mmCIF file of C-alpha atoms in Angstrom:
data_model
loop_
_atom_site.group_PDB
_atom_site.id
_atom_site.type_symbol
_atom_site.label_atom_id
_atom_site.label_comp_id
_atom_site.label_asym_id
_atom_site.label_seq_id
_atom_site.Cartn_x
_atom_site.Cartn_y
_atom_site.Cartn_z
ATOM 1 C CA MET L 1 -15.325 -13.215 -1.403
ATOM 2 C CA TYR L 2 -11.559 -13.420 -1.876
ATOM 3 C CA LYS L 3 -9.924 -10.937 -4.224
ATOM 4 C CA ASP L 4 -6.376 -10.940 -5.573
ATOM 5 C CA TYR L 5 -4.998 -7.477 -4.969
ATOM 6 C CA THR L 6 -2.628 -6.319 -7.671
ATOM 7 C CA ALA L 7 0.537 -4.312 -7.195
ATOM 8 C CA ARG L 8 -1.455 -1.313 -8.455
ATOM 9 C CA ASP L 9 -4.107 -1.885 -5.772
ATOM 10 C CA LEU L 10 -1.382 -1.876 -3.128
ATOM 11 C CA ARG L 11 0.090 1.358 -4.509
ATOM 12 C CA LEU L 12 -3.316 3.051 -4.407
ATOM 13 C CA ALA L 13 -3.858 1.856 -0.833
ATOM 14 C CA THR L 14 -0.466 3.144 0.355
ATOM 15 C CA ASP L 15 -1.094 6.483 -1.318
ATOM 16 C CA GLU L 16 -4.469 6.761 0.394
ATOM 17 C CA LEU L 17 -3.034 5.846 3.791
ATOM 18 C CA ALA L 18 -0.083 8.214 3.369
ATOM 19 C CA ASN L 19 -2.477 11.086 2.646
ATOM 20 C CA THR L 20 -4.148 10.590 6.041
ATOM 21 C CA LEU L 21 -1.009 10.168 8.178
ATOM 22 C CA LYS L 22 1.803 12.529 9.167
ATOM 23 C CA ASN L 23 4.630 10.153 10.105
ATOM 24 C CA TYR L 24 4.320 6.628 8.816
ATOM 25 C CA VAL L 25 5.898 3.391 7.772
ATOM 26 C CA ILE L 26 3.466 1.400 5.651
ATOM 27 C CA VAL L 27 4.047 -2.166 4.484
ATOM 28 C CA LEU L 28 1.352 -4.008 2.554
ATOM 29 C CA ALA L 29 1.376 -7.447 0.987
ATOM 30 C CA SER L 30 -0.929 -9.452 -1.243
ATOM 31 C CA ALA L 31 -0.874 -12.614 -3.282
ATOM 32 C CA GLU L 32 -1.702 -12.486 -6.969
ATOM 33 C CA ASN L 33 -1.585 -15.526 -9.243
ATOM 34 C CA GLY L 34 0.642 -17.398 -6.786
ATOM 35 C CA LYS L 35 3.070 -14.484 -6.476
ATOM 36 C CA VAL L 36 3.540 -12.204 -3.464
ATOM 37 C CA ASN L 37 3.342 -8.452 -3.984
ATOM 38 C CA LEU L 38 4.998 -6.242 -1.381
ATOM 39 C CA ILE L 39 5.056 -2.486 -1.107
ATOM 40 C CA ALA L 40 6.500 -0.178 1.509
ATOM 41 C CA THR L 41 6.495 3.565 1.872
ATOM 42 C CA VAL L 42 8.043 5.783 4.518
ATOM 43 C CA SER L 43 7.260 9.403 5.293
ATOM 44 C CA ASP L 44 9.916 11.974 4.438
ATOM 45 C CA GLY L 45 10.674 12.608 8.110
ATOM 46 C CA LEU L 46 11.650 8.968 8.681
ATOM 47 C CA THR L 47 13.651 8.158 5.546
ATOM 48 C CA SER L 48 16.944 8.899 7.273
ATOM 49 C CA LYS L 49 16.202 6.030 9.677
ATOM 50 C CA ILE L 50 14.153 3.611 7.570
ATOM 51 C CA LYS L 51 14.607 2.847 3.872
ATOM 52 C CA ALA L 52 11.516 1.466 2.133
ATOM 53 C CA GLY L 53 13.578 -0.663 -0.265
ATOM 54 C CA GLU L 54 15.529 -2.271 2.567
ATOM 55 C CA LEU L 55 12.287 -2.941 4.416
ATOM 56 C CA VAL L 56 10.761 -4.668 1.376
ATOM 57 C CA ASN L 57 13.910 -6.741 0.921
ATOM 58 C CA HIS L 58 13.773 -7.841 4.544
ATOM 59 C CA VAL L 59 10.086 -8.781 4.424
ATOM 60 C CA ALA L 60 10.556 -10.507 1.056
ATOM 61 C CA SER L 61 13.163 -12.806 2.594
ATOM 62 C CA PHE L 62 10.423 -14.267 4.809
ATOM 63 C CA VAL L 63 8.175 -15.124 1.859
ATOM 64 C CA GLY L 64 10.829 -16.594 -0.386
ATOM 65 C CA GLY L 65 11.322 -13.584 -2.593
ATOM 66 C CA LYS L 66 13.518 -10.595 -3.107
ATOM 67 C CA GLY L 67 12.776 -6.893 -3.325
ATOM 68 C CA GLY L 68 12.236 -5.362 -6.708
ATOM 69 C CA GLY L 69 12.290 -1.827 -8.000
#
C-alpha cells in the first residue's frame, strides 16, 4: 500500500539514520498531496565541505522546486 510520507516523517527518518551513522550525508524525498518534500542532513564532521541547505536547493531544482527553511 502506498503512503504519503510527510515532512515530519522524513525528519524522524533522518534523525533515526543519523543516530546509527558516524559520518553521513542523508537526503530523503517524498511526495505529499502533489508536493515534493525534501530533507537533507550532514554530520558535523562534513559540514565544512557539504551544506545541507545547498544540497536541498540543488536537488529541488530537479523536481521543479526550491529549497525552503
